[in-house]
Amino acid sequence: MAAYRSAAGFPRVLHAVKHVCFSKQRCGVIICRYSTVYDPNEKTFDKILIANRGEIACRVIKTCKKMGIKTVAVHSDVDSSAVHVKMADEAVCVGPAPTSKSYLNMDAIMNAIKQTGAQAVHPGYGFLSENKEFAKRLAAEGVSFIGPDTHAIQAMGDKIESKLLAKAAKVNTIPGFDGVVKDAEEAVKIAGEIGYPVMIKASAGGGGKGMRIAWNDEETREGFRFSSQEAASSFGDDRLLIEKFIDNPRHIEIQVLADKHGNALWLNERECSIQRRNQKVVEEAPSTFLDPDTRRAMGEQAVSLAKAVKYSSAGTVEFLVDSKKNFFFLEMNTRLQVEHPITECITGLDLVQQMIRIAKGYKLQHKQSDIPINGWAIESRVYAEDPYKSFGLPSIGRLSQYQEPLDLHNVRVDSGIQEGSDISIYYDPMISKLVTYGKTREEALKIMEEALDNYVIRGVTHNIPLLREIIVHPRFVSGDISTKFLPEVYPDGFKGHMLTAGERRELLATAAALYVAAQLRSQKFLGDLRVSVVPAESRQWELCVELDKGVHMLGVSRSGNNYTVEIDGEKVEVSGEWNLASALLPISINGKHRTIQCLLRTAAGEITLQYLGTSFKLRVLSKLAASLSKHMPEKVPEDTSSILRSPMPGSVVAVSVKPGDNVAEGQEICVIEAMKMQNSMTAAKTAKVKSVHCKAGDTVGEGDLLVELE
């Protein structure tokens, strides 16, 4: 039996929910907030249960409150203090942490619906949002599913059936095999007939899970194995299909909205080409690539498909678009998309409100001619991930400090966490969706750059360094992007921001000024010197600053809050308030505004600064301390060629070796699953296995020893 608690048992912390709309005043004449009128006389539902968690649950609750609808949150036991639980009017625990026992537990959720008397369920995205059995059970109980009917979920949720329907609706489709692939050998045969490269993907999948690209027979066999395992784990359905892989395409999707009366609209496109592991990282609306004719053609085909399956709700038709603007149907997601906020920004529509109205049976309020493209919106997905490992392997931990850049102009943050929240191995590592809006793309990008610099996240590793590098890269700024953007721009993996000579001087000067400001502050208490007999305050310093194994001698002079730093014969002027207790340090460097973050500062002179999005480790010493430090012994780095450590927290799915086995370089040793993505761990050299420190089913942390080689 699910545990039930009323919202009265929770403190009211609506201020902790960092989901805000843009204000009309901030945007001048362009309306970038929701323009929808919430008519109190238009009756929909008295109470809605949100069968989800995190930021999307908070997002749905927000609109429900505007519409005067009471809400019910469901949660696992580890989410009992989550923000979405505190936001909702009522909350019900539906099981332990694993999703299969909580957020995918249909019996527990159905019980929660009965206990609370909810009249409708909004599924958000993921979990049960595209599960036809869940929709059927709701219908049998007379509970409205805020989404399409079971026929549309079945038709579009199955990639094989959806492709056949798309063909019948005269929608452009990708060449491929239209049946279910039985085993790895049949996959190899089909791939050979289609011609490499091919895409192997889960029939019931989405979100990049259960998806692999194969360029030869061996990769097809391996891809079949991993894709079927991920599909079974994520969707409870291991069926796979194979189709031609369109090399170097753009991923552009069309948002559709349809009611139960045969009316359907397309709400323009979203450019989603910046991806890693087939999962989106940065999205924008509109696309720089589409012309009005192509946009209209894609929109009309998307609406044609929606009408063919009698679709009713918000949905998304995804296309691959080649360099000549030929577009091909990829799939239809029968739910609200993660990236829906950027469509809301440029159209002024609240998509959650539209879904609720449609579920109640109302007709669409708008015609196709009413749908505008007002301005430009960009979304960065902020994840608890290490971007230096395969562009983002999951990180876990507690948010020891958390501050969203909501005081900036035209910034929206959709999140479901707050300071003190835990990022665990059980759920998606998304921290938030950071959205910026401008009258032009240039303005939206500039605001995004500033927002990322002002975003404070401590306690977990995050991907802000990667996000910031993407949005300032010349190829992205010019719109020259494809789904291969990341591997093409960073063929050797992401290394962080590469400093120019001028930026290096700025960073060295900032570290030196910060060091001196900290030294001066340590000499004072309540504004006065701690010891009255200390010498008069110095105004000049000679410092040694280490960065990337380089040693730089700096001269620093001070006048009030202004510092002049001489580096290699050049002077750098650094000024600021130097509030060392603040997470953000707004400073001026040679008259140019910068926002930096001091992530670490120790008595040994170690300083870690987040500068231009990337964290840099420096060491600042006085001239005397630097001369003495050379006598200190250095730590010998660990030989990692003979050991295999887990690169991320997760669970061990399989171990392929045992002590005494001989392994070749690149041979699979074990498989780690993190956030439902499986990762093959391989041997760094040819050797004999000395010992194995894990087994299938074990939970491992980042850096845990898995296997030792001789």
C-alpha atoms as one frame of an Amber mdcrd trajectory, in Angstrom:
protein
   0.000   0.000   0.000   1.403   3.387  -0.946   2.124   5.757   1.908   0.004
   8.889   1.711   0.651  12.308   3.157  -1.156  15.582   2.753   0.710  18.693
   1.718  -0.076  20.099   5.137   2.777  17.954   6.393   5.270  19.832   4.219
   6.578  23.368   4.622   5.411  25.682   1.880   8.559  26.381  -0.105   7.318
  27.719  -3.410  10.251  30.112  -3.395  12.523  27.082  -3.814  11.044  26.214
  -7.189  13.190  28.014  -9.719  10.748  27.956 -12.652   9.808  31.409 -13.785
   8.250  33.054 -16.803   9.743  36.032 -18.530   8.218  39.356 -17.668   6.630
  41.411 -20.388   8.368  44.544 -19.122  11.792  42.997 -19.533  11.192  42.076
 -23.148   9.991  45.364 -24.556   7.469  44.940 -27.329   8.146  41.268 -27.929
   6.011  38.961 -25.823   8.187  36.140 -24.552   6.111  35.056 -21.584   3.040
  32.851 -21.885   0.340  34.896 -23.561  -2.390  32.383 -22.783  -5.255  33.644
 -20.648  -6.123  31.282 -17.815  -9.909  31.573 -17.852 -11.244  30.706 -14.362
 -14.667  30.005 -15.867 -13.313  27.343 -18.210 -13.683  24.207 -16.092 -11.151
  21.435 -16.616 -10.179  19.216 -13.657 -10.334  19.723  -9.911  -7.280  17.579
  -9.186  -4.433  16.221 -11.331  -1.837  13.643 -10.337   1.602  14.085 -11.905
   3.145  10.667 -12.550   6.692  11.961 -12.698   9.413  13.683 -10.706  11.951
  16.493 -10.890  11.741  19.536 -13.103   8.916  18.305 -15.334   6.702  17.582
 -12.317   7.398  21.120 -11.067   6.668  22.482 -14.529   3.236  20.809 -14.672
   2.361  21.841 -11.099   3.165  25.457 -11.954   0.561  25.614 -14.735  -1.982
  23.707 -12.636  -1.688  26.345  -9.926  -2.324  29.096 -12.477  -5.418  27.235
 -13.653  -6.690  26.709 -10.094  -6.189  22.925 -10.215  -5.043  20.994  -7.146
  -2.094  18.667  -7.657  -0.861  15.323  -6.350   2.815  14.370  -6.458   4.062
  10.806  -6.438   7.543  10.036  -5.195   9.953   7.278  -4.267  11.194   7.022
  -0.713  14.454   8.841  -1.573  12.461  11.689  -3.145  10.317  12.362  -0.070
  11.847  15.833   0.370  12.068  16.678  -3.328  10.901  20.058  -4.582   8.005
  18.650  -6.609   6.709  16.946  -3.456   6.801  20.225  -1.550   5.123  22.125
  -4.388   2.149  19.796  -4.735  -1.005  19.993  -2.617  -0.748  16.289  -1.767
   1.972  13.653  -2.026   2.006   9.855  -2.136   5.021   7.561  -1.797   4.840
   4.861  -4.473   7.845   2.737  -3.581  11.618   2.495  -3.112  14.239   4.280
  -5.210  14.550   1.996  -8.276  12.238   3.275 -11.001  10.781  -0.177 -11.625
   9.507  -0.174  -8.042   8.270   3.423  -7.911   7.803   5.712 -10.916   7.178
   2.728 -13.223   5.058   0.912 -10.635   1.606   1.161 -12.231  -0.183  -0.590
  -9.355   1.173   1.867  -6.785   0.339   4.863  -8.972  -3.191   3.580  -9.617
  -3.625   3.209  -5.845  -2.412   6.796  -5.378  -5.024   7.980  -7.875  -7.787
   6.177  -5.960  -6.576   7.446  -2.572  -6.439  11.073  -3.641  -9.425  11.159
  -5.985  -7.394  12.611  -8.854  -9.487  13.040 -11.987  -6.606  13.140 -14.447
  -2.937  12.180 -14.750  -0.186  14.146 -16.449   2.718  11.777 -17.181   5.388
  14.372 -18.020   8.068  12.778 -20.189   9.858   9.440 -19.774   8.621   6.846
 -17.263   4.977   6.016 -18.165   4.373   8.918 -20.552   4.288   6.688 -23.649
   3.035   3.491 -22.033  -0.212   2.395 -23.667  -1.013  -0.082 -20.876  -0.950
   2.733 -18.324  -3.260   4.830 -20.508  -5.633   1.843 -20.853  -5.766   1.299
 -17.101  -6.559   4.962 -16.524  -9.339   4.846 -19.101 -10.796   1.734 -17.449
 -10.990   3.650 -14.152 -12.546   6.730 -15.762  -9.395   8.812 -15.177  -8.280
  11.155 -17.953  -4.810  10.682 -19.403  -3.347  14.060 -20.316  -1.889  12.901
 -23.568  -3.014  11.078 -26.712  -5.253   8.011 -26.717  -3.885   4.472 -26.617
  -4.187   4.006 -30.378  -1.844   6.916 -31.089   0.581   5.840 -28.348   0.662
   2.323 -29.795   1.027   3.487 -33.383   3.686   6.133 -32.804   5.425   4.446
 -29.870   6.305   1.464 -32.041   8.947   2.704 -34.482   8.145  -0.048 -36.975
   4.414   0.682 -37.082   4.985   4.449 -37.020   7.244   4.220 -40.068   4.597
   2.309 -42.020   1.936   4.850 -41.001   4.223   7.722 -41.965   4.695   6.220
 -45.417   0.933   5.873 -45.796   0.493   9.533 -44.751   2.987  10.558 -47.468
   5.631  11.590 -44.937   9.257  11.280 -46.094  10.864   8.220 -44.440  14.368
   6.763 -44.101  15.165   3.591 -46.089  15.390   0.528 -43.847  13.988  -2.802
 -42.670  10.351  -2.487 -41.605  10.183  -5.649 -39.444  11.533  -6.755 -36.062
  15.136  -7.989 -36.036  15.266 -11.444 -34.405  18.930 -11.851 -33.474  22.439
 -10.517 -34.051  23.083 -12.616 -37.162  19.864 -11.461 -38.795  20.898  -7.905
 -37.917  24.195  -8.420 -39.770  22.340  -9.802 -42.797  19.857  -6.891 -42.887
  22.619  -4.321 -42.397  24.474  -5.802 -45.358  21.374  -5.509 -47.524  20.677
  -1.889 -46.505  24.334  -0.896 -46.743  26.550   0.532 -43.992  26.362   2.668
 -41.960  23.129   1.609 -40.239  21.238   2.715 -37.142  20.145  -0.006 -34.703
  17.466   1.250 -32.349  14.795   0.111 -29.934  11.341  -0.160 -31.461   9.742
   1.175 -28.269  12.588   3.538 -27.430  13.362   7.202 -27.181  15.773   9.642
 -25.570  18.804   8.050 -27.237  18.495   4.843 -25.215  18.719   1.509 -27.018
  20.379   3.151 -30.007  23.684   2.328 -31.735  25.389   3.211 -35.036  27.207
   0.368 -36.811  29.763   0.699 -39.611  30.576  -3.015 -40.026  29.421  -6.538
 -39.099  31.268  -6.625 -35.772  29.763  -3.318 -34.636  26.334  -4.569 -35.712
  26.619  -7.650 -33.471  27.848  -5.570 -30.544  25.229  -2.875 -31.183  22.448
  -5.451 -31.284  23.526  -6.810 -27.888  23.796  -3.439 -26.140  20.704  -1.938
 -27.766  18.498  -4.902 -26.851  19.741  -4.847 -23.235  19.223  -1.079 -22.880
  15.791  -1.326 -24.516  14.706  -4.059 -22.128  16.011  -2.094 -19.131  14.520
   1.257 -20.142  11.266   0.278 -21.848  10.595  -3.372 -20.964  10.667  -4.158
 -24.701  13.829  -5.456 -26.403  12.561  -5.378 -30.015  14.923  -3.647 -32.432
  14.766  -2.254 -35.938  17.491  -1.281 -38.412  17.513   1.580 -40.892  19.986
   3.470 -43.033  22.073   5.930 -41.020  22.081   9.366 -42.638  25.595  10.624
 -42.067  26.138  14.201 -40.872  22.462  15.290 -40.687  20.671  17.894 -38.651
  18.084  16.806 -36.105  15.101  19.158 -36.419  11.708  18.507 -34.844   8.253
  19.977 -35.301   5.982  20.638 -32.323   2.369  19.698 -33.066  -0.803  20.362
 -31.118  -4.073  18.566 -31.907  -7.486  18.360 -30.254 -10.207  15.682 -30.199
 -12.211  17.491 -32.885  -9.835  16.956 -35.811  -7.988  20.273 -35.497  -4.182
  20.259 -35.583  -1.414  22.882 -35.665   2.348  22.899 -36.074   4.103  25.269
 -33.676   7.302  25.749 -35.666  10.533  23.832 -35.270  13.275  23.189 -32.742
  16.895  22.666 -33.790  18.261  19.755 -31.721  21.451  18.801 -33.579  23.921
  19.321 -30.715  23.941  15.854 -29.167  26.119  13.371 -27.336  25.280   9.663
 -27.374  22.118  10.535 -29.357  20.871  12.715 -26.495  20.302  16.436 -26.942
  22.533  18.967 -25.196  21.663  22.384 -26.651  18.445  23.224 -28.502  17.126
  26.384 -30.120  14.007  27.704 -31.788  13.735  28.532 -34.577  16.449  26.806
 -36.640  19.022  28.880 -38.522  18.849  26.344 -41.363  15.203  26.280 -42.401
  13.676  28.629 -44.928   9.911  29.365 -44.809   9.089  26.838 -47.525  10.965
  23.962 -45.866   9.493  24.894 -42.488   5.974  24.832 -43.931   6.565  21.510
 -45.715   7.872  19.876 -42.530   5.035  21.341 -40.479   2.376  20.156 -42.928
   3.810  16.629 -43.025   3.911  16.558 -39.207   0.262  17.612 -39.017  -0.633
  15.076 -41.720   0.880  12.297 -39.618  -0.889  13.532 -36.460  -4.238  13.523
 -38.245  -3.566  10.073 -39.739  -3.422   8.562 -36.227  -6.188  10.840 -34.857
  -3.671  12.385 -32.492  -4.942  14.632 -29.693  -2.501  16.428 -27.376   0.951
  17.973 -27.672   3.381  15.817 -29.633   6.630  16.096 -31.531   7.532  14.782
 -34.971  11.285  14.418 -35.345  13.102  14.654 -38.683  16.626  14.203 -39.960
  17.533  16.937 -42.435  20.452  16.641 -44.853  22.643  19.418 -46.246  20.273
  19.934 -49.211  17.251  20.392 -46.885  15.799  16.986 -47.709  14.032  15.795
 -44.573  13.125  12.292 -43.373  10.758  11.144 -40.626  12.628   9.804 -37.616
   9.966   9.225 -34.971   7.025  10.812 -33.200   7.146  11.385 -29.455   3.632
  11.173 -28.035   4.340  13.344 -25.031   5.661  16.698 -23.899   9.294  17.093
 -24.929  12.099  18.073 -22.562  12.862  21.070 -24.783   9.296  22.415 -24.979
  10.167  25.720 -23.187  11.867  27.200 -26.258   8.677  26.695 -28.281   6.702
  28.395 -25.504   9.113  31.336 -25.658   8.724  32.046 -29.372   4.980  31.316
 -29.608   3.665  32.553 -26.256   1.695  29.321 -25.702   1.702  27.327 -22.458
   1.877  23.777 -23.815   0.953  22.171 -20.497  -2.211  24.267 -20.327  -3.038
  23.304 -23.896  -2.622  19.617 -23.048  -4.961  19.942 -20.070  -7.610  21.747
 -22.150  -7.404  19.141 -24.909  -7.673  16.264 -22.412 -10.887  17.838 -21.117
 -12.301  17.957 -24.646 -11.952  21.630 -25.555 -11.149  22.743 -29.074  -7.872
  24.479 -29.901  -7.994  28.213 -29.260  -5.761  29.108 -32.213  -5.510  28.745
 -35.968  -2.312  28.071 -37.904  -2.136  31.720 -38.957  -2.102  32.728 -35.266
   1.192  30.926 -34.534   4.113  33.389 -34.560   7.882  33.191 -34.407   8.660
  35.951 -31.932  12.352  36.286 -31.255  14.823  33.472 -30.532  15.139  31.022
 -27.638  18.020  28.730 -26.675  18.019  25.907 -24.127  21.080  24.395 -22.466
  20.565  21.141 -20.596  22.552  21.434 -17.386  23.560  17.953 -16.235  25.433
  16.500 -13.279  27.968  15.025 -15.669  31.702  15.114 -16.250  32.053  16.633
 -19.741  35.693  15.571 -19.942  34.609  11.913 -20.078  32.863  11.029 -23.373
  31.238  14.505 -23.382  29.386  13.667 -20.168  29.424  10.658 -17.863  27.071
  10.888 -14.845  28.168  12.395 -11.556  26.435  11.977  -8.221  26.510  13.943
  -4.997  24.755  16.575  -2.939  24.328  20.158  -4.114  26.267  21.896  -1.360
  25.711  25.289  -2.987  23.210  26.124  -5.694  22.251  29.460  -7.195  20.400
  29.960 -10.480  20.979  33.083 -12.612  17.379  34.251 -12.381  18.275  37.880
 -11.742  19.540  38.203 -15.300  17.493  39.668 -18.133  15.359  37.146 -20.076
  16.489  33.981 -18.289  14.219  31.058 -17.434  15.331  28.026 -15.425  13.226
  24.867 -15.231  14.506  22.758 -12.350  13.273  20.420  -9.684  16.121  20.704
  -7.231  17.419  23.113  -4.642  20.474  23.577  -2.461  20.925  20.364  -0.465
  19.278  18.125  -3.082  20.929  14.817  -3.933  21.778  13.703  -7.457  21.603
   9.897  -7.276  22.392   6.972  -9.551  18.714   6.058  -9.785  17.468   8.892
 -11.985  18.415  11.102 -14.895  21.325  13.410 -13.923  19.658  16.559 -15.273
  20.011  19.522 -12.933  17.960  21.993 -14.949  17.032  23.415 -18.314  18.555
  26.858 -18.718  16.633  28.917 -21.268  17.480  32.359 -22.598  15.452  34.545
 -24.937  16.266  37.483 -27.177  14.831  39.494 -30.021  17.634  37.994 -32.117
  19.769  34.849 -31.938  22.817  36.982 -31.159  21.073  38.486 -28.137  19.862
  35.091 -26.881  23.391  33.665 -27.174  24.939  36.603 -25.323  22.456  36.188
 -22.470  23.148  32.436 -22.381  26.881  33.104 -22.075  26.307  35.426 -19.129
  23.789  33.044 -17.520  26.235  30.125 -17.621  28.942  32.293 -16.024  26.512
  33.250 -13.234  25.213  29.717 -12.544  26.559  28.414  -9.216  26.646  24.616
  -8.815  28.821  23.060  -6.131  28.946  19.501  -4.806  28.635  17.667  -8.132
  30.561  17.773 -11.392  28.538  19.553 -14.078  28.654  20.184 -17.815  28.648
  23.996 -17.821  32.215  24.081 -19.251  31.012  22.143 -22.313  27.789  24.155
 -22.701  29.648  27.455 -22.651  32.227  26.299 -25.168  29.477  25.134 -27.525
  27.569  28.416 -27.574  30.662  30.565 -28.236  32.228  28.259 -30.831  32.437
  29.941 -34.268  30.716  27.002 -35.980  27.764  27.128 -33.611  27.534  30.921
 -33.755  27.450  30.770 -37.567  24.834  27.970 -37.531  27.168  25.425 -39.169
  26.087  22.433 -37.078  25.017  18.800 -37.410  24.569  15.813 -35.123  28.347
  15.262 -35.512  29.208  18.689 -34.103  30.815  17.474 -30.863  33.031  14.692
 -32.296  34.071  16.943 -35.192  34.922  19.966 -33.048  36.505  17.877 -30.285
  37.930  14.773 -32.059  40.124  13.953 -29.058  37.389  14.615 -26.518  36.455
  17.788 -24.697  39.425  19.420 -22.946  37.841  22.596 -21.617  38.495  26.145
 -22.769  41.822  26.612 -24.546  43.263  29.885 -23.279  44.640  32.479 -25.663
  47.735  34.411 -24.565  45.568  37.354 -23.523  43.113  35.173 -21.600  46.013
  33.460 -19.828  47.297  36.832 -18.633  43.787  37.752 -17.465  43.511  34.519
 -15.478  46.971  34.865 -13.905  46.276  38.487 -12.973  42.884  37.601 -11.479
  44.393  34.831  -9.347  47.131  37.158  -8.125  44.669  39.937  -7.254  42.397
  37.456  -5.476  45.346  36.097  -3.483  46.375  39.578  -2.353  42.772  40.529
  -1.478  42.489  37.374   0.650  45.803  38.081   2.373  44.727  41.613   3.232
  41.359  40.451   4.519  43.019  37.866   6.774  44.950  40.659   8.502  41.782
  42.459   9.562  38.886  41.893  11.926  35.794  44.106  11.787  37.686  46.478
   9.527  40.693  46.943  11.830  44.087  45.265  11.842  44.074  42.095  13.985
  47.410  43.002  15.659  48.240  46.647  16.203  52.009  46.157  15.903  52.028
  44.683  12.397  53.877  46.725   9.738  52.005  49.200   7.614  49.920  47.605
   4.903  52.012  46.754   1.862  51.008  48.111  -1.536  53.331  46.011  -3.699
  53.895  42.268  -3.906  56.090  39.867  -5.841  54.269  36.597  -6.497  54.875
  33.296  -8.251  51.810  31.847 -10.013  51.729  28.279 -11.374  49.285  27.292
 -14.130  49.407  24.170 -16.341  52.971  23.373 -15.212  54.054  26.861 -16.212
  55.593  29.233 -13.624  55.066  32.987 -13.910  56.632  35.760 -11.831  54.191
  38.620 -11.268  54.436  42.059  -9.764  51.253  43.345  -8.089  50.436  46.873
  -6.944  47.222  48.001  -5.302  45.155  51.154  -5.048  41.913  50.580  -3.146
  40.013  47.767  -4.909  42.089  48.179  -8.059  45.097  45.983  -8.789  47.743
  46.433 -11.437  49.473  43.171 -12.289  52.632  43.092 -14.404  53.142  39.852
 -16.357  56.034  39.397 -18.781  56.352  43.123 -19.254  52.616  43.699 -19.822
  50.220  45.292 -17.346  46.731  43.982 -16.561  44.249  46.111 -14.597  41.888
  44.118 -12.351  39.211  45.710 -10.179  36.164  44.577  -8.241  34.411  44.540
  -4.890  36.301  41.357  -3.877  33.549  39.961  -1.681  35.320  36.685  -0.933
  32.242  35.269   0.812  30.204  35.482  -2.405  29.940  32.566  -4.816  30.193
  35.009  -7.730  32.966  37.531  -8.234  32.039  40.199 -10.793  35.266  41.923
 -11.805  36.613  44.203 -14.488  39.750  43.157 -16.402  41.233  45.940 -18.512
  37.789  47.532 -18.546  36.028  44.350 -19.680  33.358  42.821 -17.420  33.873
  39.226 -16.324  32.080  37.036 -13.797  34.328  34.432 -12.218  33.797  31.902
  -9.465  36.354  30.931  -6.859  35.756  27.200  -6.356  38.688  26.563  -4.002
  41.177  28.615  -2.023  43.585  27.030   0.466  46.236  28.267   2.871  48.837
  26.563   0.664  48.090  29.031  -2.130  45.964  26.661  -4.224  43.206  28.521
  -6.077  40.630  27.019  -8.459  38.813  29.564 -10.596  35.890  29.062 -12.952
  36.814  31.395 -15.773  35.037  31.469 -19.150  33.089  28.414 -17.991  36.107
  26.172 -17.344  37.723  25.408 -13.989  41.451  26.202 -13.832  43.758  25.121
 -11.012  46.425  27.631 -10.038  48.926  27.987  -7.245  49.897  31.422  -5.948
  52.919  31.781  -3.670  55.040  34.601  -2.368  58.534  34.820  -3.857  60.014
  33.314  -0.677  57.497  30.466  -0.466  58.085  29.645  -4.135  61.839  29.377
  -3.594  61.289  26.928  -0.736  58.578  24.836  -2.426  61.057  23.233  -4.837
  62.385  21.210  -1.917  58.992  19.537  -1.365  58.648  15.929  -2.654  56.203
  15.344  -5.507  53.512  12.661  -5.479  54.146   9.936  -8.063  51.035   9.422
 -10.248  49.345   6.018 -10.218  50.093   3.601 -13.095  46.625   3.189 -14.596
  47.583   0.788 -17.401  47.361  -2.224 -15.053  44.119  -1.314 -13.329  40.577
  -0.595 -14.431  38.561   1.867 -12.382  34.934   2.815 -12.886  34.760   6.155
 -14.740  31.304   6.860 -13.281  28.909   5.753 -10.541  26.586   2.970 -11.643
  25.847  -0.738 -11.435  27.788  -3.660 -12.879  25.721  -5.402 -15.555  28.239
  -8.063 -16.587  31.821  -9.158 -15.915  33.473 -10.909 -18.873  36.756 -12.054
 -17.269  38.065 -13.969 -14.261  41.508 -14.158 -12.567  44.030 -15.928 -14.783
  42.353 -14.976 -18.087  44.475 -13.427 -20.825  42.951 -10.278 -22.322  43.897
  -8.296 -25.417  44.100  -4.510 -25.590  40.583  -3.153 -26.192  38.870  -6.367
 -25.069  35.702  -5.921 -23.011  36.242  -6.607 -19.321  32.903  -5.546 -17.856
  29.802  -3.457 -18.541  28.681  -0.579 -16.285  25.153   0.813 -16.474  24.610
   4.411 -15.402  21.316   6.255 -15.835  20.120   3.300 -17.981  22.988   3.738
 -20.467  25.381   0.781 -20.758  29.113   1.414 -21.097  31.674  -1.223 -22.087
  34.894  -1.102 -20.026  37.919  -2.389 -21.948  41.521  -3.418 -21.215  44.177
  -0.733 -21.706  46.827  -3.310 -22.660  47.343  -6.997 -23.422  47.895  -8.786
 -20.117  46.737 -11.468 -17.693  43.930 -10.729 -15.231  45.353 -10.600 -11.711
  42.152 -10.020  -9.737  38.507  -9.028 -10.196  36.943  -6.736  -7.591  33.345
  -6.620  -8.810  30.509  -8.886  -9.879  27.252  -8.457 -11.773  24.724  -6.548
  -9.681  27.300  -4.577  -7.666  26.874  -0.821  -7.250  30.126   1.038  -7.860
  31.222   4.615  -7.395  33.399   6.775  -9.603  37.013   5.663  -9.251  36.220
   2.284  -7.652  38.688  -0.464  -8.573  37.098  -3.039 -10.891  39.897  -5.230
 -12.261  43.678  -5.511 -11.822  46.001  -6.750 -14.574  49.485  -8.215 -14.148
